[in-house]
Coordinates of C-alpha atoms in Angstrom, one line a residue:
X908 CA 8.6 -40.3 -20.4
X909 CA 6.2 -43.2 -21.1
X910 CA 6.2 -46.2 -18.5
X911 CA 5.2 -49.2 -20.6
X912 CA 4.1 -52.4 -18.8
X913 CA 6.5 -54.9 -19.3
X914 CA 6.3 -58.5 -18.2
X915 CA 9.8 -59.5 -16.3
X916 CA 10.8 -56.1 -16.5
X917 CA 12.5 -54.9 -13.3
X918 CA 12.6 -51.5 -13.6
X919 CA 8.9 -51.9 -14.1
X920 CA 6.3 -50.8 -10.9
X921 CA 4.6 -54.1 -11.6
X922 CA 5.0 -57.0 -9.3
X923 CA 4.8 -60.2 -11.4
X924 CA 4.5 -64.4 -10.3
X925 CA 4.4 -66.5 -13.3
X926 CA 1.3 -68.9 -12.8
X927 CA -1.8 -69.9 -14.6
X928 CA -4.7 -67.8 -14.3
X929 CA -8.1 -68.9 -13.7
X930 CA -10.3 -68.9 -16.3
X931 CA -11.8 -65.6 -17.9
X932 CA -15.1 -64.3 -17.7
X933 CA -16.9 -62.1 -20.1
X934 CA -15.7 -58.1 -20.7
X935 CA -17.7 -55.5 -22.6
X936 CA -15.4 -52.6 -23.7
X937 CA -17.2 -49.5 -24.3
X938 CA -16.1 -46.5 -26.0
X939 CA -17.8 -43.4 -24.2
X940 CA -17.8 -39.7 -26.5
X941 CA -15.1 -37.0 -26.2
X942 CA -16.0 -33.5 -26.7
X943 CA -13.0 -31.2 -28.8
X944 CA -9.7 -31.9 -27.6
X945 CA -10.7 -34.0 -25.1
X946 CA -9.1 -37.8 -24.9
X947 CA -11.3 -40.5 -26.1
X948 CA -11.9 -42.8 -22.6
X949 CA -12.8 -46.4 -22.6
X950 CA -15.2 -47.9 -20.0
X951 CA -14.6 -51.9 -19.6
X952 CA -16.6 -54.2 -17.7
X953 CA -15.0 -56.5 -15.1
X954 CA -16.8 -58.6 -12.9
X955 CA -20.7 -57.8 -13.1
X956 CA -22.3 -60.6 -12.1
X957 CA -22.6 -63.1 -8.6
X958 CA -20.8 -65.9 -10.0
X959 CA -18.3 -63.4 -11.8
X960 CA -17.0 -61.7 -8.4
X961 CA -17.3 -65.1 -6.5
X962 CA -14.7 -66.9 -9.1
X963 CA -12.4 -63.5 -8.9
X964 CA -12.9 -63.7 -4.7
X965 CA -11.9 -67.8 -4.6
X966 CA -9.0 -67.7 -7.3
X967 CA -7.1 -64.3 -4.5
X968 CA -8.3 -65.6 -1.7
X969 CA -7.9 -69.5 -2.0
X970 CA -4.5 -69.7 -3.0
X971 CA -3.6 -66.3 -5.6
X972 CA -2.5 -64.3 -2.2
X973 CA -1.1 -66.5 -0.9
X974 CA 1.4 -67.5 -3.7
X975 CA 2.2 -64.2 -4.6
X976 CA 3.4 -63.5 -1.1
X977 CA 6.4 -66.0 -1.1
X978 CA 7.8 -63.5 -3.6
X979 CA 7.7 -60.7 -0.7
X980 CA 9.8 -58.6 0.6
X981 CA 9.4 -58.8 4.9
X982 CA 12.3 -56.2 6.6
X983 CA 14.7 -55.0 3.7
X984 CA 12.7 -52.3 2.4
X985 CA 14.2 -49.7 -0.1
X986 CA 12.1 -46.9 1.9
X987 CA 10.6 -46.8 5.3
X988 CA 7.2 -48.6 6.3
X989 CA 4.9 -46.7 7.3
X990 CA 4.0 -47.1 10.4
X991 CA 1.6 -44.3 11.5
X992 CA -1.4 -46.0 10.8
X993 CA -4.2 -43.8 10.4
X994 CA -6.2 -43.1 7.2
X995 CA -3.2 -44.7 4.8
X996 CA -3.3 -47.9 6.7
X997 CA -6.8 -48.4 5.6
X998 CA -7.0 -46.5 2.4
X999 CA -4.3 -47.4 0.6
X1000 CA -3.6 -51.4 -1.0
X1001 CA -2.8 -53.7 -3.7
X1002 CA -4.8 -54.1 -6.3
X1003 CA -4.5 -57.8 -7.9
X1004 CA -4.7 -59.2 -11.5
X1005 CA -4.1 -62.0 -13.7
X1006 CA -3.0 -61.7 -17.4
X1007 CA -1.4 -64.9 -18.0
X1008 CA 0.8 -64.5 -15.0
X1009 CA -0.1 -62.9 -11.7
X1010 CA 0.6 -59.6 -10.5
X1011 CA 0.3 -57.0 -8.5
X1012 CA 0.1 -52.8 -7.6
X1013 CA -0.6 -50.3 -5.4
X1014 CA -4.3 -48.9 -5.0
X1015 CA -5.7 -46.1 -3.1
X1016 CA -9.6 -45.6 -2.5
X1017 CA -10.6 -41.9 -3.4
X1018 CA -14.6 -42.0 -4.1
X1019 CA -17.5 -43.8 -2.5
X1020 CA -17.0 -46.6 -4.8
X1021 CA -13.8 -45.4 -6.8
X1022 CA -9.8 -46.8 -6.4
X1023 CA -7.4 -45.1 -8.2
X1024 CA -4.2 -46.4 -9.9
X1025 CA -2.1 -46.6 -13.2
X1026 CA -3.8 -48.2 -16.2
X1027 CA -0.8 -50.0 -16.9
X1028 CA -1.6 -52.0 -13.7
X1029 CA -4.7 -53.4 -15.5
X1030 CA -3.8 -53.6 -18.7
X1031 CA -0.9 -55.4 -20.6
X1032 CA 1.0 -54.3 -24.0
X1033 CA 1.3 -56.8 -26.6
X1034 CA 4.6 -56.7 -28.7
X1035 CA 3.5 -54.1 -30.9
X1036 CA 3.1 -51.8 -28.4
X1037 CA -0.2 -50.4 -29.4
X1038 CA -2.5 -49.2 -26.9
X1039 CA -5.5 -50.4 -28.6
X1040 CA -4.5 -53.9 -29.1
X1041 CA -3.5 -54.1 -25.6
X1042 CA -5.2 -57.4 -23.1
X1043 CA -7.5 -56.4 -20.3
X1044 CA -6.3 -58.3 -17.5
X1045 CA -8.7 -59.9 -15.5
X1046 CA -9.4 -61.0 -12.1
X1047 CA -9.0 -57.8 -10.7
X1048 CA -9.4 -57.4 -6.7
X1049 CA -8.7 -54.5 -4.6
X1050 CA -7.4 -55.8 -0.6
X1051 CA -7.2 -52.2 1.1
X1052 CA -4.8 -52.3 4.3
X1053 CA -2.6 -55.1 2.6
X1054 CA -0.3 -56.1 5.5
X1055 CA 1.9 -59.4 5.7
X1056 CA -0.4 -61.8 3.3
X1057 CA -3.3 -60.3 5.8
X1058 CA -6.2 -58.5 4.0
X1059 CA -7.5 -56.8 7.2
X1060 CA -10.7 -55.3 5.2
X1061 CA -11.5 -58.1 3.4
X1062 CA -11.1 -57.6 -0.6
X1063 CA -13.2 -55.6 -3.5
X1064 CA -14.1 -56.8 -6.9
X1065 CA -13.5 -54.7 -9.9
X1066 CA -16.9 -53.7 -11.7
X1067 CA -15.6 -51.3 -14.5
X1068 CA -12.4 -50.1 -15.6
X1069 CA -12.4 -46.3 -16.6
X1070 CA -9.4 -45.4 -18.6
X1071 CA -8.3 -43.3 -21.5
X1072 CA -8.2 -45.3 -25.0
X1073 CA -4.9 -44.0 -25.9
X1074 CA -3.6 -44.7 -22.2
X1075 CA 0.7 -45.0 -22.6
X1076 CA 0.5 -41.1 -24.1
X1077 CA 2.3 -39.6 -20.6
X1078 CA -0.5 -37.8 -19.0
X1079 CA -2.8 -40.6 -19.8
X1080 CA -1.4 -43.7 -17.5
X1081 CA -3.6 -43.2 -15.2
X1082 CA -7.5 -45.7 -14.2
X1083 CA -10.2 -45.5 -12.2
X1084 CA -11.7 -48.4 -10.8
X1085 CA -15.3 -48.7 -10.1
X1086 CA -15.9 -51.4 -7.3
X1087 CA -18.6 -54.1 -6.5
X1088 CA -19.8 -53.6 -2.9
X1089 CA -18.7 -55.9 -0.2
X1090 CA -20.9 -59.3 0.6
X1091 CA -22.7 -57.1 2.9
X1092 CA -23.7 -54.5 0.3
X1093 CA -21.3 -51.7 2.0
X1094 CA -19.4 -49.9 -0.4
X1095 CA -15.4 -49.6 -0.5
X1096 CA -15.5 -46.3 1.0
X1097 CA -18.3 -47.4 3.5
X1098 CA -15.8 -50.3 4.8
X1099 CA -12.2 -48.0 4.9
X1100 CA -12.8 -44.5 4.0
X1101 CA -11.4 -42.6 1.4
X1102 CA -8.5 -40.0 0.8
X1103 CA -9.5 -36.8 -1.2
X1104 CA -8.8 -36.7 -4.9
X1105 CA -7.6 -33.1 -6.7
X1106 CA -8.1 -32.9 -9.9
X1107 CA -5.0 -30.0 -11.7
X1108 CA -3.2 -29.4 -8.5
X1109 CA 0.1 -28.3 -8.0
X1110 CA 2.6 -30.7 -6.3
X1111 CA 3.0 -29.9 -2.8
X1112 CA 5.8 -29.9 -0.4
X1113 CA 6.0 -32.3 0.8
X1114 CA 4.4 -34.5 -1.2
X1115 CA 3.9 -38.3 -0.1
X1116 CA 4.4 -41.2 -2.0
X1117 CA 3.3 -44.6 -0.8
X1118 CA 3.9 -48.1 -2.3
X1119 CA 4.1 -52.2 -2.2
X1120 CA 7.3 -52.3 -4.0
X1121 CA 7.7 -56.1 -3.4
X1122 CA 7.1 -55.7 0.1
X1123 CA 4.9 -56.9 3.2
X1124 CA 3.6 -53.4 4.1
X1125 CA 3.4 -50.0 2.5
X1126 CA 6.3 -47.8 2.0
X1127 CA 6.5 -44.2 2.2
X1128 CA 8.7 -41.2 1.6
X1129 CA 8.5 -38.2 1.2
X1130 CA 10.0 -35.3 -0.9
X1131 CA 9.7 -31.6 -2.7
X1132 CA 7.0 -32.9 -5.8
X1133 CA 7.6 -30.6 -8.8
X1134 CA 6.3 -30.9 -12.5
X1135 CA 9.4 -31.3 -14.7
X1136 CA 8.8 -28.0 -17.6
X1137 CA 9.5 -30.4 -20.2
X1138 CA 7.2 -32.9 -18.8
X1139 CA 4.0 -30.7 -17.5
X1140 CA 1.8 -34.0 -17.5
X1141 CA 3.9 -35.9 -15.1
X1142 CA 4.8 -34.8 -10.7
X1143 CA 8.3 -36.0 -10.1
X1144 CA 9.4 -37.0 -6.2
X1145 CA 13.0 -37.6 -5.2
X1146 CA 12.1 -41.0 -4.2
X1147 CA 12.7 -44.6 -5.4
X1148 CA 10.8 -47.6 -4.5
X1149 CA 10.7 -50.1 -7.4
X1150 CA 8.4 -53.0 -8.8
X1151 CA 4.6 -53.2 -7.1
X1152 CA 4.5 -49.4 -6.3
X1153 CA 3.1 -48.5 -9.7
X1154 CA -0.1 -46.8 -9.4
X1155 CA 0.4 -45.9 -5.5
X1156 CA -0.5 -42.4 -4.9
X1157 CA 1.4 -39.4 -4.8
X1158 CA -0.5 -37.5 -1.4
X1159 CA -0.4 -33.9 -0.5
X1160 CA -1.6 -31.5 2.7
X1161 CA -1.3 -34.9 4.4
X1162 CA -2.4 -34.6 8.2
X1163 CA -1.5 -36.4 11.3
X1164 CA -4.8 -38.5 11.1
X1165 CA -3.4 -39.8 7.7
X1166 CA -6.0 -37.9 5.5
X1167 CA -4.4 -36.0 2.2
X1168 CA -5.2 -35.0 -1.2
X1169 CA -4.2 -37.4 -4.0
X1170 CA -2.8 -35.5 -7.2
X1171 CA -0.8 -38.2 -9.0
X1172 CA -0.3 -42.0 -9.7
X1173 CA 3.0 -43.5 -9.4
X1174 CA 4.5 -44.9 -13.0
X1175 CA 7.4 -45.0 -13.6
X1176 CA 11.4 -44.3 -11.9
X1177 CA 14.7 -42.9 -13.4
X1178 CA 18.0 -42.1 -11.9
X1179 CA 17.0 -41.1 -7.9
X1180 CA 13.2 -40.0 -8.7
X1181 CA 10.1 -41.4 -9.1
X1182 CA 7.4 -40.1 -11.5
X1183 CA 3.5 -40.0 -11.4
X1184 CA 1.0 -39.0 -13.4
X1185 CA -0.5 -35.8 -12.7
X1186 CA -4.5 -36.0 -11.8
X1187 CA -6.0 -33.5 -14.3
X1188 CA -9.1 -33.0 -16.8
X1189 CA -8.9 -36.8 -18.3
X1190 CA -9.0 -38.0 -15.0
X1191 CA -11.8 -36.0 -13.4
X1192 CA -13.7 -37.4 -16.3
X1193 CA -12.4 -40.9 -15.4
X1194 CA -13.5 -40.4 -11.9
X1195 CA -17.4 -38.5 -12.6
X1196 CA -17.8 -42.0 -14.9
X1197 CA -16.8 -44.4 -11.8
X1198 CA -19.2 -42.4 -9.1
X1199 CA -21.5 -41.7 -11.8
X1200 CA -21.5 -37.9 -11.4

């Protein structure tokens, strides 16, 4: 099972607002060296300068936000909020984007400068369906703690993309996110913590699986994770949440101070189940780029 990113699509984890974007600013895609049998990964610049992150900062903060939360969801939610605060409320939030409309996914913060999520969240099939030709979406800002139009923490320009080139192979949907500091030089993690990351573990039960499917303020459930034997790359939950929850984590060993281990991405649904991509050697390589390890 391949989740491909579909514009309009609505049993697609991507929450989309048809508007115009603001204007683009210059990307340098990199391919970095695979070893034998490793995936070829991609490393693609974002926003590296001042005036770069200052035009992504106005276009979400001024009015981007703000539009895309008339399309919200405030009190019918298709899972509970959650409403146990803690590590989640600060870790996990929406990671924004523009790619000739606006949209928007779930985000979690797992490295000192590092955000996980789905690389279908920040990049955008053409027709053909080749993951090569495929845009680069731009604009990319990370608001952790994402709660009724409110970004609590302030927001986090995107630096780098780190993805694999061949990213809709299942297994592969999967990018990490490297982060410009905040205007005071403190880094994501510095500002809201970070949850572990677990690169090749087993699904837990329970595992956790938090999202903005639409919604005003993360969702969570909750469910016996397995990996499907015909499907070894992807976690499967027996939860449903929708459009906006692609790339929201899937969270195991979670404690009561809202502290877990995240081993999977959300990316796609079918029948009663969600299904995640499964954290293992491509994305340990994906994350040692985005630290620089």
């Amino acid at each position: 099972m391949t989740f491909r990113r579909a514009r309009g699509w609505a049993a697609a984890g991507v929450l989309l607002v048809s508007v115009a974007g603001c204007g683009p600013y210059s990307h340098t895609a990199r391919t970095a060296g695979a070893g034998a049998g490793e995936q070829q990964v991609l490393a693609h610049d974002a926003a590296l300068s001042a005036a770069e992150q200052q035009q992504v900062e106005q276009y979400w903060v001024g009015h981007g936000i703000a539009r895309m939360t008339k399309t919200e969801r405030s009190e019918d939610f298709v899972q509970p909020e959650w409403d146990k605060g803690g590590a989640i409320a600060l870790t996990v939030g929406r990671i924004y984007a523009t790619g000739g409309q606006d949209a928007a996914c779930t985000a979690t913060v797992v490295g000192t400068n590092t955000v996980v999520t789905a690389a279908h969240c920040v990049r955008t099939s053409l027709s053909d369906g080749s993951s090569r030709t495929a845009t680069w979406d731009e604009n990319l800002y990370f608001v952790p703690g994402y709660r009724d139009g409110q970004s609590p923490y302030g927001g986090f320009t995107v630096r780098r993309v780190h993805m694999a080139e061949d990213w809709q192979t299942d297994g592969n949907d999967v990018a990490m996110l490297e982060m410009n500091p905040a205007a005071d030089g403190r880094t994501v993690a510095a500002v809201v913590g970070a949850q572990k990351i677990a690169f090749g573990a087993k699904p837990g039960n329970p595992t956790h699986q938090f999202g903005y499917p639409y919604t005003s303020r993360v969702l969570h459930c909750e469910g016996p994770g397995i990996q499907p034997r015909r499907e070894p790359e992807l976690f499967r939950i027996p939860c449903l949440m929708g459009v906006g929850s692609s790339g929201g984590p899937y969270i195991v060993d979670l404690d009561p101070a809202g502290m877990g281990t995240v081993v999977a991405v959300n990316v796609s649904s079918a029948d009663s189940h969600s299904y995640g991509t499964a954290l293992g050697a491509l994305a340990g390589r994906l994350y040692a780029q985005s630290e620089h390890h």
